[in-house]
mmCIF file of C-alpha atoms in Angstrom:
data_model
loop_
_atom_site.group_PDB
_atom_site.id
_atom_site.type_symbol
_atom_site.label_atom_id
_atom_site.label_comp_id
_atom_site.label_asym_id
_atom_site.label_seq_id
_atom_site.Cartn_x
_atom_site.Cartn_y
_atom_site.Cartn_z
ATOM 1 C CA MET W 1 -91.199 -19.860 38.747
ATOM 2 C CA THR W 2 -90.297 -23.477 38.037
ATOM 3 C CA LYS W 3 -91.175 -25.954 40.780
ATOM 4 C CA ILE W 4 -87.964 -27.520 42.091
ATOM 5 C CA ARG W 5 -87.950 -31.105 43.356
ATOM 6 C CA ALA W 6 -85.334 -32.665 45.609
ATOM 7 C CA ASN W 7 -82.672 -34.680 43.772
ATOM 8 C CA SER W 8 -83.741 -33.251 40.413
ATOM 9 C CA PHE W 9 -80.350 -31.807 39.353
ATOM 10 C CA SER W 10 -76.907 -33.113 38.544
ATOM 11 C CA ILE W 11 -73.892 -30.811 38.879
ATOM 12 C CA HIS W 12 -70.806 -31.964 36.984
ATOM 13 C CA VAL W 13 -68.099 -31.010 34.465
ATOM 14 C CA ALA W 14 -69.795 -30.152 31.171
ATOM 15 C CA SER W 15 -69.748 -32.403 28.117
ATOM 16 C CA ASP W 16 -69.226 -30.732 24.715
ATOM 17 C CA VAL W 17 -72.993 -30.529 24.138
ATOM 18 C CA GLU W 18 -73.584 -29.168 27.655
ATOM 19 C CA PHE W 19 -70.795 -26.617 27.123
ATOM 20 C CA SER W 20 -72.672 -25.203 24.117
ATOM 21 C CA ALA W 21 -75.886 -25.007 26.151
ATOM 22 C CA ALA W 22 -74.006 -23.381 29.054
ATOM 23 C CA THR W 23 -72.519 -20.753 26.720
ATOM 24 C CA ALA W 24 -75.994 -19.974 25.361
ATOM 25 C CA LEU W 25 -77.326 -19.646 28.929
ATOM 26 C CA GLN W 26 -74.441 -17.325 29.900
ATOM 27 C CA THR W 27 -75.078 -15.177 26.837
ATOM 28 C CA MET W 28 -78.799 -14.984 27.560
ATOM 29 C CA VAL W 29 -78.449 -14.078 31.231
ATOM 30 C CA LEU W 30 -75.294 -11.942 31.199
ATOM 31 C CA SER W 31 -75.917 -10.091 27.935
ATOM 32 C CA LYS W 32 -79.669 -9.653 27.950
ATOM 33 C CA HIS W 33 -80.266 -9.197 31.676
ATOM 34 C CA TYR W 34 -77.057 -7.389 32.726
ATOM 35 C CA GLY W 35 -75.611 -5.901 29.530
ATOM 36 C CA PHE W 36 -72.328 -7.776 30.043
ATOM 37 C CA LEU W 37 -70.620 -8.773 26.801
ATOM 38 C CA VAL W 38 -69.719 -12.457 26.814
ATOM 39 C CA ASP W 39 -66.477 -13.202 24.978
ATOM 40 C CA LYS W 40 -63.689 -15.747 24.935
ATOM 41 C CA GLU W 41 -60.882 -13.347 25.978
ATOM 42 C CA VAL W 42 -60.306 -14.859 29.424
ATOM 43 C CA GLU W 43 -59.940 -18.317 27.887
ATOM 44 C CA LYS W 44 -57.089 -17.134 25.635
ATOM 45 C CA HIS W 45 -54.987 -16.049 28.624
ATOM 46 C CA ALA W 46 -56.007 -18.700 31.142
ATOM 47 C CA LYS W 47 -53.846 -21.712 31.874
ATOM 48 C CA ARG W 48 -56.884 -23.964 32.267
ATOM 49 C CA VAL W 49 -60.669 -23.506 31.967
ATOM 50 C CA VAL W 50 -63.269 -26.026 33.172
ATOM 51 C CA ASN W 51 -66.994 -25.522 32.655
ATOM 52 C CA ILE W 52 -69.367 -26.916 35.260
ATOM 53 C CA VAL W 53 -73.098 -27.270 34.664
ATOM 54 C CA ALA W 54 -76.287 -27.956 36.588
ATOM 55 C CA VAL W 55 -78.623 -30.143 34.542
ATOM 56 C CA ASP W 56 -82.323 -30.601 35.267
ATOM 57 C CA LEU W 57 -82.581 -34.399 35.267
ATOM 58 C CA HIS W 58 -86.266 -34.369 34.328
ATOM 59 C CA LYS W 59 -86.085 -31.905 31.437
ATOM 60 C CA LYS W 60 -82.502 -32.868 30.465
ATOM 61 C CA ASN W 61 -81.428 -29.260 30.003
ATOM 62 C CA VAL W 62 -78.675 -27.034 31.407
ATOM 63 C CA VAL W 63 -80.173 -24.657 33.981
ATOM 64 C CA GLY W 64 -77.004 -23.342 35.622
ATOM 65 C CA THR W 65 -73.302 -22.973 34.937
ATOM 66 C CA ILE W 66 -70.045 -21.723 36.406
ATOM 67 C CA ARG W 67 -66.519 -21.585 34.977
ATOM 68 C CA VAL W 68 -63.376 -22.566 36.861
ATOM 69 C CA VAL W 69 -60.367 -20.680 35.483
ATOM 70 C CA ASP W 70 -56.681 -21.005 36.442
ATOM 71 C CA LEU W 71 -55.455 -17.397 36.449
ATOM 72 C CA GLY W 72 -51.872 -18.257 37.400
ATOM 73 C CA ASN W 73 -50.230 -16.669 40.458
ATOM 74 C CA ARG W 74 -51.807 -19.404 42.633
ATOM 75 C CA ILE W 75 -55.330 -18.044 41.994
ATOM 76 C CA ALA W 76 -58.309 -19.922 40.565
ATOM 77 C CA ASN W 77 -61.308 -17.903 39.441
ATOM 78 C CA LEU W 78 -64.977 -18.880 39.624
ATOM 79 C CA SER W 79 -66.630 -16.863 36.888
ATOM 80 C CA ARG W 80 -69.781 -16.416 34.840
ATOM 81 C CA MET W 81 -71.961 -18.187 37.370
ATOM 82 C CA VAL W 82 -75.528 -18.015 36.118
ATOM 83 C CA THR W 83 -78.759 -19.853 36.678
ATOM 84 C CA HIS W 84 -81.695 -19.793 34.305
ATOM 85 C CA PRO W 85 -84.155 -17.115 35.518
ATOM 86 C CA ASP W 86 -86.862 -19.769 35.986
ATOM 87 C CA TYR W 87 -84.607 -21.624 38.456
ATOM 88 C CA CYS W 88 -83.369 -18.682 40.567
ATOM 89 C CA GLY W 89 -84.035 -18.566 44.293
ATOM 90 C CA HIS W 90 -83.680 -22.285 45.014
ATOM 91 C CA GLY W 91 -80.032 -22.448 46.120
ATOM 92 C CA LEU W 92 -78.704 -23.657 42.779
ATOM 93 C CA GLY W 93 -76.120 -20.840 42.608
ATOM 94 C CA ILE W 94 -74.738 -21.764 46.020
ATOM 95 C CA LYS W 95 -74.477 -25.410 44.944
ATOM 96 C CA LEU W 96 -72.587 -24.395 41.784
ATOM 97 C CA VAL W 97 -70.127 -22.286 43.805
ATOM 98 C CA GLU W 98 -69.634 -25.089 46.349
ATOM 99 C CA TYR W 99 -69.030 -27.633 43.576
ATOM 100 C CA GLY W 100 -66.542 -25.261 41.902
ATOM 101 C CA GLU W 101 -64.704 -24.811 45.201
ATOM 102 C CA ARG W 102 -64.496 -28.585 45.746
ATOM 103 C CA PHE W 103 -63.343 -29.089 42.157
ATOM 104 C CA ILE W 104 -60.504 -26.586 42.634
ATOM 105 C CA ALA W 105 -59.536 -28.093 45.994
ATOM 106 C CA THR W 106 -59.358 -31.663 44.693
ATOM 107 C CA SER W 107 -58.357 -31.426 41.024
ATOM 108 C CA PRO W 108 -54.659 -32.132 40.344
ATOM 109 C CA GLY W 109 -54.740 -29.432 37.634
ATOM 110 C CA PHE W 110 -55.471 -26.801 40.284
ATOM 111 C CA SER W 111 -53.268 -28.149 43.113
ATOM 112 C CA HIS W 112 -50.924 -25.136 42.896
ATOM 113 C CA CYS W 113 -53.809 -22.692 43.536
ATOM 114 C CA LYS W 114 -54.055 -21.238 47.041
ATOM 115 C CA TYR W 115 -56.956 -18.802 46.601
ATOM 116 C CA ILE W 116 -60.288 -18.602 44.812
ATOM 117 C CA LYS W 117 -61.329 -15.291 43.265
ATOM 118 C CA ILE W 118 -64.875 -14.247 42.437
ATOM 119 C CA SER W 119 -65.840 -10.943 40.808
ATOM 120 C CA THR W 120 -69.335 -9.753 41.617
ATOM 121 C CA LYS W 121 -71.730 -6.835 41.458
ATOM 122 C CA PRO W 122 -71.934 -4.656 44.598
ATOM 123 C CA GLU W 123 -75.428 -5.940 45.445
ATOM 124 C CA MET W 124 -74.065 -9.514 45.647
ATOM 125 C CA LEU W 125 -71.277 -8.790 48.170
ATOM 126 C CA ASP W 126 -73.251 -10.110 51.148
ATOM 127 C CA TYR W 127 -74.173 -13.284 49.227
ATOM 128 C CA TYR W 128 -70.498 -14.158 48.748
ATOM 129 C CA LYS W 129 -69.474 -12.945 52.216
ATOM 130 C CA ASP W 130 -71.933 -15.509 53.592
ATOM 131 C CA LEU W 131 -69.995 -18.142 51.601
ATOM 132 C CA GLY W 132 -66.701 -17.075 53.222
ATOM 133 C CA TYR W 133 -65.309 -14.658 50.626
ATOM 134 C CA LEU W 134 -63.511 -11.448 51.633
ATOM 135 C CA SER W 135 -63.892 -8.308 49.536
ATOM 136 C CA SER W 136 -60.952 -6.364 48.130
ATOM 137 C CA ALA W 137 -60.942 -2.620 48.738
ATOM 138 C CA ASP W 138 -62.068 -1.111 45.456
ATOM 139 C CA ALA W 139 -64.634 -1.697 42.755
ATOM 140 C CA THR W 140 -63.605 -1.728 39.091
ATOM 141 C CA LYS W 141 -65.687 -1.767 35.920
ATOM 142 C CA ALA W 142 -66.202 -4.323 33.178
ATOM 143 C CA SER W 143 -68.486 -3.385 30.281
ATOM 144 C CA LYS W 144 -69.612 -0.321 32.301
ATOM 145 C CA ILE W 145 -70.772 -2.571 35.163
ATOM 146 C CA PRO W 146 -69.073 -2.005 38.558
ATOM 147 C CA TYR W 147 -67.836 -5.140 40.279
ATOM 148 C CA HIS W 148 -65.808 -6.175 43.310
ATOM 149 C CA SER W 149 -63.143 -8.854 43.494
ATOM 150 C CA MET W 150 -63.524 -11.230 46.430
ATOM 151 C CA TYR W 151 -61.134 -13.934 47.628
ATOM 152 C CA LYS W 152 -61.260 -17.105 49.686
ATOM 153 C CA ARG W 153 -58.436 -19.413 50.773
ATOM 154 C CA ILE W 154 -58.791 -22.906 49.306
ATOM 155 C CA PHE W 155 -59.632 -25.697 51.717
ATOM 156 C CA ARG W 156 -58.175 -28.997 50.538
ATOM 157 C CA GLY W 157 -60.911 -31.404 51.617
ATOM 158 C CA PRO W 158 -62.818 -34.428 50.309
ATOM 159 C CA PRO W 159 -62.999 -35.037 46.546
ATOM 160 C CA ALA W 160 -65.504 -33.414 44.214
ATOM 161 C CA TYR W 161 -68.402 -35.622 43.257
ATOM 162 C CA ASN W 162 -71.468 -35.607 41.062
ATOM 163 C CA HIS W 163 -73.536 -33.503 43.453
ATOM 164 C CA LYS W 164 -77.301 -33.958 43.381
ATOM 165 C CA LEU W 165 -79.595 -31.319 44.845
#
């Protein structure tokens, strides 16, 4: 496991180069570790997609990512949140979710959104419940993997910023 130092990460909207690295990280983690096929389908139907990354400031590489997607119907989706396996267990995922929530709450492009949706595996329900998300009743399947949709009302608070861990 990689040793994590305080203030060693920057979380921000991805540059073009960071977007490519984030896509590679999503493919590695979601495809190889979970069997989930990564495609661009959601981006074709979304009104707006923003990619957020966590960058290790010492190694200058993308070690985490989350997508913010405007689904329409006043719902923003946080999706494809992954952290590099070497960086798991240090709270980076929570920081990515919190940054995504603040981005949605403060970005003019998402001002019409009232709720945040997250889809997750059954074993992650408690993780997101601890972050204030409520589970919908039924599980559905994507790429043969069961998942639950969870929702949270958007709090319109202070602006998003370049968060350092």
